[in-house]
Amino acid sequence: MWRQQLARRAVRLGAAAAAAAAAGYAGHHYLQRRRPAAVLYADPLETTPLPNGRPHAFWTPPRREEMLNELKGLNRDGSDTKTALEREFDLLVIGGGATGAGCTLDAATRGLSVAMVERDDFASGTSSKSTKLVHGGVRYLQKAIMGLDYEQWKMVREALHERKTFLTIAPYLSNELPILLPVYTWWQLPYFWIGCKVYDLLAGKQGITGSYALGRTKTLENFPMLRAENLVGSMVYFDGQHNDARMNAALAVTAAAHGAVVANHVEVTSLIKEKDPETGRETVRGAMLRDNESGDEWAVRAKGVVNATGPFSDAILKMDEPGMPDIVAPSSGVHLVLPSYFSPKNMGMLDPATTDGRVVFFLPWEGAVVAGTTDTLCSVEADPKPSEKEIEWIL
């Protein structure tokens, strides 16, 4: 009896759900038919309907010309109706790499009026030339344990938290990646096993897939290019991988969606300095900008200026204080792109014990393998090239 009642109730619930879905579907199409051809978007100027009469489905990023107009203190359409107060930004960020885009998005989502300028293109420098990993730092964890360094321990925990955040908020730009550590002596296998398990444990709720061990045969199946002599097996742990350049661009576009003014190919030529009426000291209150595509120059005023130019930070600092000593010690990290047969398409490898003590990653990327990296002192260049010595070392 109770089964028949339950079945009748299920049928009624199913019929009600189907009716509601049909009503919602019909209402959706009714709303689509009755929707006006021009609607108000996040960008008030973007009210032109598409050729077929239907409105844009998503927010449309502003054009570069509109961003430049706002940088010049005009409205997006080029008209001049802004007050002197509206022409001054709360914050001007110099540099459109990962740090600059991150600062801009953070400030914009806190309600500040922000402008960000980049001399070249977003992520054109260091931010597009990383190892493509979003990792907690296995090597830093080793230093933390061996050196009883609590600061390194905290840094690893924070990095693991950020890794999970990346994978959660941008799954279309990031993914989990298993990384294999080859082991050539028996005593290293339990050593690496404990280290990887501590890494998993430290991640806690922020963790991803757990680490595991592989025997010699399975290790060579995954990496046939490995030296088989004396190979014992391997440990496989998981870290994050992401598209660094696209992630950088996504941060810049998201900041623009929150009201920030972002422009590429705009260079800072000098800083604007004024005396503070309270302290009598000179304070940076903006910068002179140049559009590297048109050659136009203009001033932008801001209550604060952030120097996020990476290895070029000293050049901006000396615009403020010409006699200031350099604070950046630039180093180059070289990656080589190798044929795909050096690594399976769904697993990377970390060599933790090279001839000179450095580590080398072999990571699948865009149908090839990225191998690196080095860490060599160098001079600051706009377009650095790897040296033959660094290339030979990786090979």
mmCIF file of C-alpha atoms in Angstrom:
data_model
loop_
_atom_site.group_PDB
_atom_site.id
_atom_site.type_symbol
_atom_site.label_atom_id
_atom_site.label_comp_id
_atom_site.label_asym_id
_atom_site.label_seq_id
_atom_site.Cartn_x
_atom_site.Cartn_y
_atom_site.Cartn_z
ATOM 1 C CA MET A 1 0.000 0.000 0.000
ATOM 2 C CA TRP A 2 2.729 2.446 1.028
ATOM 3 C CA ARG A 3 4.610 1.714 -2.194
ATOM 4 C CA GLN A 4 1.553 2.612 -4.294
ATOM 5 C CA GLN A 5 1.097 5.865 -2.345
ATOM 6 C CA LEU A 6 4.775 6.713 -2.773
ATOM 7 C CA ALA A 7 4.575 5.996 -6.498
ATOM 8 C CA ARG A 8 1.467 8.193 -6.927
ATOM 9 C CA ARG A 9 3.193 10.995 -4.968
ATOM 10 C CA ALA A 10 6.284 10.709 -7.159
ATOM 11 C CA VAL A 11 4.138 10.908 -10.299
ATOM 12 C CA ARG A 12 2.388 14.042 -9.004
ATOM 13 C CA LEU A 13 5.729 15.654 -8.103
ATOM 14 C CA GLY A 14 7.145 14.765 -11.503
ATOM 15 C CA ALA A 15 4.131 16.207 -13.314
ATOM 16 C CA ALA A 16 4.320 19.417 -11.259
ATOM 17 C CA ALA A 17 8.030 19.778 -11.992
ATOM 18 C CA ALA A 18 7.456 19.223 -15.711
ATOM 19 C CA ALA A 19 4.642 21.794 -15.749
ATOM 20 C CA ALA A 20 6.815 24.337 -13.925
ATOM 21 C CA ALA A 21 9.680 23.733 -16.317
ATOM 22 C CA ALA A 22 7.361 24.127 -19.320
ATOM 23 C CA ALA A 23 5.932 27.342 -17.877
ATOM 24 C CA GLY A 24 9.418 28.690 -17.211
ATOM 25 C CA TYR A 25 10.525 27.766 -20.737
ATOM 26 C CA ALA A 26 7.467 29.437 -22.262
ATOM 27 C CA GLY A 27 7.964 32.500 -20.063
ATOM 28 C CA HIS A 28 11.637 32.654 -21.067
ATOM 29 C CA HIS A 29 10.717 32.706 -24.760
ATOM 30 C CA TYR A 30 7.950 35.230 -24.105
ATOM 31 C CA LEU A 31 10.458 37.530 -22.394
ATOM 32 C CA GLN A 32 12.870 37.097 -25.251
ATOM 33 C CA ARG A 33 10.208 38.135 -27.759
ATOM 34 C CA ARG A 34 9.138 41.148 -25.684
ATOM 35 C CA ARG A 35 12.687 42.312 -24.858
ATOM 36 C CA PRO A 36 13.458 45.742 -26.392
ATOM 37 C CA ALA A 37 16.043 46.010 -29.152
ATOM 38 C CA ALA A 38 18.241 48.411 -27.141
ATOM 39 C CA VAL A 39 18.951 47.878 -23.443
ATOM 40 C CA LEU A 40 21.257 49.412 -20.826
ATOM 41 C CA TYR A 41 24.510 47.480 -20.322
ATOM 42 C CA ALA A 42 27.433 47.699 -17.907
ATOM 43 C CA ASP A 43 28.878 50.099 -20.486
ATOM 44 C CA PRO A 44 26.189 52.821 -20.916
ATOM 45 C CA LEU A 45 27.478 53.627 -24.417
ATOM 46 C CA GLU A 46 27.019 50.075 -25.657
ATOM 47 C CA THR A 47 23.312 50.265 -26.505
ATOM 48 C CA THR A 48 23.497 49.549 -30.232
ATOM 49 C CA PRO A 49 21.600 46.354 -31.110
ATOM 50 C CA LEU A 50 23.210 43.607 -33.159
ATOM 51 C CA PRO A 51 22.353 43.448 -36.886
ATOM 52 C CA ASN A 52 19.631 40.871 -36.233
ATOM 53 C CA GLY A 53 17.938 43.185 -33.724
ATOM 54 C CA ARG A 54 18.904 41.111 -30.660
ATOM 55 C CA PRO A 55 20.841 42.756 -27.830
ATOM 56 C CA HIS A 56 24.292 41.669 -26.666
ATOM 57 C CA ALA A 57 24.084 38.679 -24.340
ATOM 58 C CA PHE A 58 27.192 39.554 -22.259
ATOM 59 C CA TRP A 59 29.131 42.579 -21.067
ATOM 60 C CA THR A 60 31.425 43.847 -23.799
ATOM 61 C CA PRO A 61 34.931 45.038 -22.853
ATOM 62 C CA PRO A 62 35.473 48.723 -23.677
ATOM 63 C CA ARG A 63 37.539 49.680 -26.684
ATOM 64 C CA ARG A 64 41.090 50.965 -26.221
ATOM 65 C CA GLU A 65 40.043 54.381 -27.565
ATOM 66 C CA GLU A 66 37.431 54.659 -24.810
ATOM 67 C CA MET A 67 40.003 53.762 -22.165
ATOM 68 C CA LEU A 68 42.417 56.398 -23.504
ATOM 69 C CA ASN A 69 39.663 59.016 -23.407
ATOM 70 C CA GLU A 70 39.056 58.229 -19.730
ATOM 71 C CA LEU A 71 42.800 58.410 -19.026
ATOM 72 C CA LYS A 72 42.811 61.874 -20.579
ATOM 73 C CA GLY A 73 40.038 62.996 -18.233
ATOM 74 C CA LEU A 74 37.300 62.834 -20.875
ATOM 75 C CA ASN A 75 34.142 60.770 -21.128
ATOM 76 C CA ARG A 76 34.402 57.530 -23.031
ATOM 77 C CA ASP A 77 32.875 59.075 -26.139
ATOM 78 C CA GLY A 78 35.491 61.869 -26.070
ATOM 79 C CA SER A 79 33.202 64.604 -24.714
ATOM 80 C CA ASP A 80 34.478 66.845 -21.908
ATOM 81 C CA THR A 81 31.969 67.157 -19.053
ATOM 82 C CA LYS A 82 34.016 65.877 -16.092
ATOM 83 C CA THR A 83 34.861 68.032 -13.074
ATOM 84 C CA ALA A 84 38.411 68.490 -11.772
ATOM 85 C CA LEU A 85 37.631 66.021 -8.960
ATOM 86 C CA GLU A 86 36.464 63.371 -11.436
ATOM 87 C CA ARG A 87 39.668 63.771 -13.463
ATOM 88 C CA GLU A 88 41.850 62.575 -10.559
ATOM 89 C CA PHE A 89 42.179 58.831 -9.884
ATOM 90 C CA ASP A 90 42.578 57.327 -6.448
ATOM 91 C CA LEU A 91 45.333 55.082 -7.759
ATOM 92 C CA LEU A 92 47.563 54.895 -10.842
ATOM 93 C CA VAL A 93 49.196 51.486 -11.361
ATOM 94 C CA ILE A 94 52.281 51.409 -13.586
ATOM 95 C CA GLY A 95 52.751 47.968 -15.155
ATOM 96 C CA GLY A 96 50.209 45.548 -16.607
ATOM 97 C CA GLY A 97 51.797 42.268 -15.593
ATOM 98 C CA ALA A 98 50.512 39.832 -12.963
ATOM 99 C CA THR A 99 51.278 42.170 -10.043
ATOM 100 C CA GLY A 100 49.891 45.294 -11.707
ATOM 101 C CA ALA A 101 46.700 43.586 -12.892
ATOM 102 C CA GLY A 102 46.221 42.014 -9.461
ATOM 103 C CA CYS A 103 46.647 45.374 -7.680
ATOM 104 C CA THR A 104 44.239 47.011 -10.120
ATOM 105 C CA LEU A 105 41.531 44.399 -9.643
ATOM 106 C CA ASP A 106 41.957 44.443 -5.856
ATOM 107 C CA ALA A 107 41.643 48.235 -5.706
ATOM 108 C CA ALA A 108 38.741 48.406 -8.183
ATOM 109 C CA THR A 109 36.707 45.853 -6.229
ATOM 110 C CA ARG A 110 37.262 47.939 -3.068
ATOM 111 C CA GLY A 111 35.531 50.894 -4.718
ATOM 112 C CA LEU A 112 38.596 52.953 -5.664
ATOM 113 C CA SER A 113 38.917 54.697 -9.005
ATOM 114 C CA VAL A 114 41.938 53.049 -10.611
ATOM 115 C CA ALA A 115 43.964 53.457 -13.793
ATOM 116 C CA MET A 116 46.541 50.935 -15.018
ATOM 117 C CA VAL A 117 48.985 51.538 -17.872
ATOM 118 C CA GLU A 118 51.356 49.081 -19.550
ATOM 119 C CA ARG A 119 54.241 50.121 -21.830
ATOM 120 C CA ASP A 120 53.919 47.045 -24.052
ATOM 121 C CA ASP A 121 51.049 44.556 -23.904
ATOM 122 C CA PHE A 122 49.489 42.924 -20.871
ATOM 123 C CA ALA A 123 51.655 39.986 -19.698
ATOM 124 C CA SER A 124 54.200 40.664 -22.445
ATOM 125 C CA GLY A 125 57.128 40.371 -20.022
ATOM 126 C CA THR A 126 57.846 38.033 -17.138
ATOM 127 C CA SER A 127 54.169 37.248 -16.572
ATOM 128 C CA SER A 128 53.927 35.252 -19.823
ATOM 129 C CA LYS A 129 57.246 33.447 -19.443
ATOM 130 C CA SER A 130 56.753 31.472 -16.230
ATOM 131 C CA THR A 131 56.921 27.706 -15.709
ATOM 132 C CA LYS A 132 53.082 27.756 -15.956
ATOM 133 C CA LEU A 133 52.730 26.238 -12.479
ATOM 134 C CA VAL A 134 50.407 27.311 -9.673
ATOM 135 C CA HIS A 135 52.280 25.470 -6.958
ATOM 136 C CA GLY A 136 52.549 25.516 -3.220
ATOM 137 C CA GLY A 137 56.295 24.988 -3.389
ATOM 138 C CA VAL A 138 57.621 21.506 -2.650
ATOM 139 C CA ARG A 139 61.162 22.891 -2.446
ATOM 140 C CA TYR A 140 60.090 25.598 0.021
ATOM 141 C CA LEU A 141 58.460 22.928 2.164
ATOM 142 C CA GLN A 142 61.745 21.009 2.192
ATOM 143 C CA LYS A 143 63.586 24.154 3.323
ATOM 144 C CA ALA A 144 60.957 24.802 5.995
ATOM 145 C CA ILE A 145 61.311 21.314 7.478
ATOM 146 C CA MET A 146 65.088 20.961 7.171
ATOM 147 C CA GLY A 147 65.793 24.484 8.409
ATOM 148 C CA LEU A 148 62.895 24.671 10.903
ATOM 149 C CA ASP A 149 61.875 27.857 9.118
ATOM 150 C CA TYR A 150 58.363 28.894 10.174
ATOM 151 C CA GLU A 151 58.203 31.739 7.620
ATOM 152 C CA GLN A 152 58.782 29.298 4.763
ATOM 153 C CA TRP A 153 56.109 27.046 6.278
ATOM 154 C CA LYS A 154 53.588 29.915 6.297
ATOM 155 C CA MET A 155 54.482 30.817 2.728
ATOM 156 C CA VAL A 156 53.785 27.253 1.553
ATOM 157 C CA ARG A 157 50.412 27.254 3.319
ATOM 158 C CA GLU A 158 49.429 30.549 1.723
ATOM 159 C CA ALA A 159 50.565 29.351 -1.715
ATOM 160 C CA LEU A 160 48.500 26.159 -1.355
ATOM 161 C CA HIS A 161 45.468 28.284 -0.495
ATOM 162 C CA GLU A 162 46.046 30.461 -3.565
ATOM 163 C CA ARG A 163 46.478 27.359 -5.720
ATOM 164 C CA LYS A 164 43.044 26.097 -4.733
ATOM 165 C CA THR A 165 41.566 29.548 -5.352
ATOM 166 C CA PHE A 166 42.983 29.596 -8.898
ATOM 167 C CA LEU A 167 41.610 26.143 -9.671
ATOM 168 C CA THR A 168 38.185 27.070 -8.270
ATOM 169 C CA ILE A 169 37.575 30.508 -9.790
ATOM 170 C CA ALA A 170 39.219 29.894 -13.188
ATOM 171 C CA PRO A 171 38.863 26.216 -14.166
ATOM 172 C CA TYR A 172 38.944 27.290 -17.838
ATOM 173 C CA LEU A 173 42.470 28.664 -17.387
ATOM 174 C CA SER A 174 43.923 26.220 -14.828
ATOM 175 C CA ASN A 175 43.980 22.510 -14.073
ATOM 176 C CA GLU A 176 45.507 19.878 -11.834
ATOM 177 C CA LEU A 177 48.759 18.377 -13.092
ATOM 178 C CA PRO A 178 50.456 15.223 -11.746
ATOM 179 C CA ILE A 179 54.237 15.636 -11.477
ATOM 180 C CA LEU A 180 56.574 12.654 -11.260
ATOM 181 C CA LEU A 181 59.771 12.586 -9.168
ATOM 182 C CA PRO A 182 62.123 9.786 -10.320
ATOM 183 C CA VAL A 183 63.954 7.927 -7.547
ATOM 184 C CA TYR A 184 67.328 6.221 -8.104
ATOM 185 C CA THR A 185 68.206 5.057 -4.559
ATOM 186 C CA TRP A 186 66.031 2.949 -2.240
ATOM 187 C CA TRP A 187 66.382 5.252 0.764
ATOM 188 C CA GLN A 188 65.013 8.217 -1.229
ATOM 189 C CA LEU A 189 61.677 6.532 -1.898
ATOM 190 C CA PRO A 190 60.385 6.761 1.723
ATOM 191 C CA TYR A 191 61.970 10.225 1.979
ATOM 192 C CA PHE A 192 60.023 11.550 -1.011
ATOM 193 C CA TRP A 193 56.888 9.659 0.083
ATOM 194 C CA ILE A 194 56.898 11.375 3.490
ATOM 195 C CA GLY A 195 57.600 14.768 1.904
ATOM 196 C CA CYS A 196 54.716 14.442 -0.574
ATOM 197 C CA LYS A 197 52.309 13.259 2.124
ATOM 198 C CA VAL A 198 53.253 16.231 4.337
ATOM 199 C CA TYR A 199 52.597 18.451 1.306
ATOM 200 C CA ASP A 200 49.133 16.873 0.927
ATOM 201 C CA LEU A 201 48.473 17.158 4.660
ATOM 202 C CA LEU A 202 49.526 20.803 4.791
ATOM 203 C CA ALA A 203 47.020 21.665 2.047
ATOM 204 C CA GLY A 204 44.185 20.325 4.239
ATOM 205 C CA LYS A 205 40.789 21.281 2.832
ATOM 206 C CA GLN A 206 42.573 23.283 0.143
ATOM 207 C CA GLY A 207 44.138 20.077 -1.174
ATOM 208 C CA ILE A 208 43.670 18.439 -4.557
ATOM 209 C CA THR A 209 44.379 14.841 -5.628
ATOM 210 C CA GLY A 210 46.702 12.984 -3.227
ATOM 211 C CA SER A 211 50.204 11.770 -4.070
ATOM 212 C CA TYR A 212 51.102 8.132 -4.777
ATOM 213 C CA ALA A 213 54.121 5.918 -5.574
ATOM 214 C CA LEU A 214 54.924 4.148 -8.843
ATOM 215 C CA GLY A 215 57.170 1.175 -9.455
ATOM 216 C CA ARG A 216 60.044 1.073 -11.921
ATOM 217 C CA THR A 217 58.014 -0.388 -14.807
ATOM 218 C CA LYS A 218 55.140 2.110 -14.534
ATOM 219 C CA THR A 219 57.617 4.980 -14.223
ATOM 220 C CA LEU A 220 59.314 4.021 -17.497
ATOM 221 C CA GLU A 221 55.920 3.585 -19.173
ATOM 222 C CA ASN A 222 55.105 7.202 -18.352
ATOM 223 C CA PHE A 223 58.590 8.567 -19.124
ATOM 224 C CA PRO A 224 60.401 6.254 -21.561
ATOM 225 C CA MET A 225 63.104 8.920 -22.034
ATOM 226 C CA LEU A 226 64.240 8.475 -18.397
ATOM 227 C CA ARG A 227 67.570 6.844 -17.647
ATOM 228 C CA ALA A 228 66.570 3.282 -16.693
ATOM 229 C CA GLU A 229 69.854 2.332 -15.027
ATOM 230 C CA ASN A 230 69.471 2.107 -11.203
ATOM 231 C CA LEU A 231 65.908 3.471 -11.391
ATOM 232 C CA VAL A 232 63.936 2.329 -8.331
ATOM 233 C CA GLY A 233 60.557 3.946 -8.969
ATOM 234 C CA SER A 234 58.958 7.341 -8.527
ATOM 235 C CA MET A 235 56.593 9.490 -6.495
ATOM 236 C CA VAL A 236 53.753 11.367 -8.159
ATOM 237 C CA TYR A 237 52.335 14.493 -6.495
ATOM 238 C CA PHE A 238 49.773 16.990 -7.802
ATOM 239 C CA ASP A 239 50.090 20.722 -8.350
ATOM 240 C CA GLY A 240 48.272 23.335 -10.416
ATOM 241 C CA GLN A 241 49.028 24.490 -13.940
ATOM 242 C CA HIS A 242 47.626 27.610 -15.597
ATOM 243 C CA ASN A 243 47.814 29.766 -18.686
ATOM 244 C CA ASP A 244 49.756 32.673 -17.204
ATOM 245 C CA ALA A 245 49.273 35.160 -20.059
ATOM 246 C CA ARG A 246 45.524 34.557 -20.380
ATOM 247 C CA MET A 247 45.102 34.667 -16.600
ATOM 248 C CA ASN A 248 46.867 38.046 -16.582
ATOM 249 C CA ALA A 249 44.629 39.359 -19.368
ATOM 250 C CA ALA A 250 41.549 38.010 -17.567
ATOM 251 C CA LEU A 251 42.508 39.956 -14.426
ATOM 252 C CA ALA A 252 42.900 43.159 -16.462
ATOM 253 C CA VAL A 253 39.542 42.693 -18.218
ATOM 254 C CA THR A 254 37.821 41.841 -14.922
ATOM 255 C CA ALA A 255 39.246 45.022 -13.398
ATOM 256 C CA ALA A 256 37.827 46.976 -16.351
ATOM 257 C CA ALA A 257 34.448 45.329 -15.744
ATOM 258 C CA HIS A 258 34.607 46.703 -12.179
ATOM 259 C CA GLY A 259 35.239 50.225 -13.441
ATOM 260 C CA ALA A 260 39.041 50.393 -13.718
ATOM 261 C CA VAL A 261 40.651 52.165 -16.678
ATOM 262 C CA VAL A 262 43.273 49.885 -18.253
ATOM 263 C CA ALA A 263 45.378 50.669 -21.326
ATOM 264 C CA ASN A 264 48.254 48.901 -23.026
ATOM 265 C CA HIS A 265 51.047 50.482 -25.099
ATOM 266 C CA VAL A 266 50.947 53.532 -22.820
ATOM 267 C CA GLU A 267 54.289 54.497 -21.248
ATOM 268 C CA VAL A 268 55.122 56.608 -18.218
ATOM 269 C CA THR A 269 57.683 59.246 -19.236
ATOM 270 C CA SER A 270 57.919 61.137 -15.928
ATOM 271 C CA LEU A 271 56.221 61.537 -12.554
ATOM 272 C CA ILE A 272 54.176 64.533 -11.433
ATOM 273 C CA LYS A 273 55.344 65.815 -8.041
ATOM 274 C CA GLU A 274 53.788 68.462 -5.799
ATOM 275 C CA LYS A 275 54.559 69.828 -2.346
ATOM 276 C CA ASP A 276 52.359 68.491 0.406
ATOM 277 C CA PRO A 277 50.839 71.548 2.156
ATOM 278 C CA GLU A 278 50.976 69.807 5.551
ATOM 279 C CA THR A 279 54.483 68.321 5.520
ATOM 280 C CA GLY A 280 56.170 70.532 2.910
ATOM 281 C CA ARG A 281 57.654 67.433 1.255
ATOM 282 C CA GLU A 282 57.297 66.664 -2.427
ATOM 283 C CA THR A 283 54.764 63.926 -3.135
ATOM 284 C CA VAL A 284 54.083 61.964 -6.306
ATOM 285 C CA ARG A 285 50.608 62.938 -7.552
ATOM 286 C CA GLY A 286 50.455 61.310 -10.971
ATOM 287 C CA ALA A 287 52.483 60.807 -14.140
ATOM 288 C CA MET A 288 53.043 62.024 -17.667
ATOM 289 C CA LEU A 289 51.938 59.378 -20.171
ATOM 290 C CA ARG A 290 52.678 58.708 -23.833
ATOM 291 C CA ASP A 291 50.623 56.571 -26.208
ATOM 292 C CA ASN A 292 53.287 54.523 -27.996
ATOM 293 C CA GLU A 293 50.967 53.965 -30.957
ATOM 294 C CA SER A 294 49.937 57.568 -31.688
ATOM 295 C CA GLY A 295 52.667 59.526 -29.881
ATOM 296 C CA ASP A 296 50.110 61.584 -27.894
ATOM 297 C CA GLU A 297 51.254 62.774 -24.458
ATOM 298 C CA TRP A 298 49.161 63.927 -21.500
ATOM 299 C CA ALA A 299 49.134 64.095 -17.697
ATOM 300 C CA VAL A 300 47.201 61.829 -15.345
ATOM 301 C CA ARG A 301 46.667 62.871 -11.745
ATOM 302 C CA ALA A 302 46.307 60.322 -8.937
ATOM 303 C CA LYS A 303 46.369 60.363 -5.141
ATOM 304 C CA GLY A 304 48.693 57.360 -5.140
ATOM 305 C CA VAL A 305 51.001 55.628 -7.633
ATOM 306 C CA VAL A 306 51.921 51.915 -7.574
ATOM 307 C CA ASN A 307 55.187 50.838 -9.200
ATOM 308 C CA ALA A 308 54.506 47.301 -10.520
ATOM 309 C CA THR A 309 57.062 47.224 -13.321
ATOM 310 C CA GLY A 310 59.001 44.159 -12.162
ATOM 311 C CA PRO A 311 62.657 44.260 -13.262
ATOM 312 C CA PHE A 312 62.143 47.856 -14.503
ATOM 313 C CA SER A 313 61.197 49.134 -11.034
ATOM 314 C CA ASP A 314 64.471 51.018 -10.593
ATOM 315 C CA ALA A 315 63.799 53.149 -13.689
ATOM 316 C CA ILE A 316 60.479 54.352 -12.211
ATOM 317 C CA LEU A 317 62.020 54.877 -8.748
ATOM 318 C CA LYS A 318 64.726 57.100 -10.262
ATOM 319 C CA MET A 319 62.054 59.289 -11.812
ATOM 320 C CA ASP A 320 61.157 60.094 -8.203
ATOM 321 C CA GLU A 321 64.686 60.171 -6.725
ATOM 322 C CA PRO A 322 67.427 60.242 -9.410
ATOM 323 C CA GLY A 323 70.168 59.438 -6.904
ATOM 324 C CA MET A 324 68.469 56.378 -5.470
ATOM 325 C CA PRO A 325 70.606 53.188 -5.655
ATOM 326 C CA ASP A 326 69.278 50.163 -7.525
ATOM 327 C CA ILE A 327 67.216 47.794 -5.393
ATOM 328 C CA VAL A 328 66.531 45.127 -8.039
ATOM 329 C CA ALA A 329 68.949 42.217 -8.524
ATOM 330 C CA PRO A 330 67.710 40.893 -11.889
ATOM 331 C CA SER A 331 68.073 37.227 -12.756
ATOM 332 C CA SER A 332 67.007 35.314 -15.835
ATOM 333 C CA GLY A 333 65.056 32.067 -15.811
ATOM 334 C CA VAL A 334 65.254 30.234 -19.124
ATOM 335 C CA HIS A 335 62.761 27.671 -20.449
ATOM 336 C CA LEU A 336 63.194 25.537 -23.549
ATOM 337 C CA VAL A 337 60.354 24.134 -25.648
ATOM 338 C CA LEU A 338 61.058 20.487 -26.484
ATOM 339 C CA PRO A 339 59.225 17.904 -28.619
ATOM 340 C CA SER A 340 56.176 16.270 -27.060
ATOM 341 C CA TYR A 341 57.816 12.828 -26.705
ATOM 342 C CA PHE A 342 59.861 14.057 -23.744
ATOM 343 C CA SER A 343 56.762 13.961 -21.540
ATOM 344 C CA PRO A 344 53.279 12.419 -21.610
ATOM 345 C CA LYS A 345 50.544 14.924 -22.385
ATOM 346 C CA ASN A 346 48.923 14.607 -18.949
ATOM 347 C CA MET A 347 51.930 14.372 -16.590
ATOM 348 C CA GLY A 348 55.009 16.445 -15.832
ATOM 349 C CA MET A 349 58.325 15.569 -14.218
ATOM 350 C CA LEU A 350 60.593 17.210 -11.661
ATOM 351 C CA ASP A 351 64.286 16.312 -11.549
ATOM 352 C CA PRO A 352 65.217 17.254 -7.958
ATOM 353 C CA ALA A 353 68.933 16.426 -8.178
ATOM 354 C CA THR A 354 70.768 17.759 -11.219
ATOM 355 C CA THR A 355 74.546 17.870 -11.522
ATOM 356 C CA ASP A 356 74.847 21.293 -9.864
ATOM 357 C CA GLY A 357 71.985 20.956 -7.353
ATOM 358 C CA ARG A 358 69.350 22.908 -9.279
ATOM 359 C CA VAL A 359 65.970 21.411 -10.144
ATOM 360 C CA VAL A 360 64.476 21.064 -13.624
ATOM 361 C CA PHE A 361 60.813 20.725 -14.582
ATOM 362 C CA PHE A 362 59.560 18.945 -17.705
ATOM 363 C CA LEU A 363 55.940 20.008 -18.160
ATOM 364 C CA PRO A 364 53.429 19.370 -20.967
ATOM 365 C CA TRP A 365 52.249 22.599 -22.559
ATOM 366 C CA GLU A 366 50.296 23.322 -25.753
ATOM 367 C CA GLY A 367 51.300 20.039 -27.409
ATOM 368 C CA ALA A 368 54.978 20.393 -26.515
ATOM 369 C CA VAL A 369 57.158 20.192 -23.374
ATOM 370 C CA VAL A 370 58.486 23.180 -21.416
ATOM 371 C CA ALA A 371 61.832 22.412 -19.726
ATOM 372 C CA GLY A 372 63.519 24.677 -17.189
ATOM 373 C CA THR A 373 64.335 26.764 -15.397
ATOM 374 C CA THR A 374 67.669 28.462 -14.718
ATOM 375 C CA ASP A 375 68.494 31.257 -12.273
ATOM 376 C CA THR A 376 71.327 33.436 -13.548
ATOM 377 C CA LEU A 377 72.269 37.034 -12.752
ATOM 378 C CA CYS A 378 71.738 39.281 -15.753
ATOM 379 C CA SER A 379 71.188 42.864 -16.846
ATOM 380 C CA VAL A 380 67.716 44.354 -17.335
ATOM 381 C CA GLU A 381 66.616 44.184 -20.972
ATOM 382 C CA ALA A 382 63.284 44.847 -22.662
ATOM 383 C CA ASP A 383 63.568 41.680 -24.755
ATOM 384 C CA PRO A 384 66.039 39.269 -23.098
ATOM 385 C CA LYS A 385 67.464 36.277 -24.953
ATOM 386 C CA PRO A 386 68.773 33.048 -23.396
ATOM 387 C CA SER A 387 72.504 32.475 -23.431
ATOM 388 C CA GLU A 388 74.059 29.436 -25.110
ATOM 389 C CA LYS A 389 75.407 28.337 -21.719
ATOM 390 C CA GLU A 390 71.926 28.238 -20.206
ATOM 391 C CA ILE A 391 70.511 26.371 -23.207
ATOM 392 C CA GLU A 392 73.323 23.807 -23.076
ATOM 393 C CA TRP A 393 72.842 23.279 -19.331
ATOM 394 C CA ILE A 394 69.135 22.431 -19.719
ATOM 395 C CA LEU A 395 69.824 20.158 -22.693
#
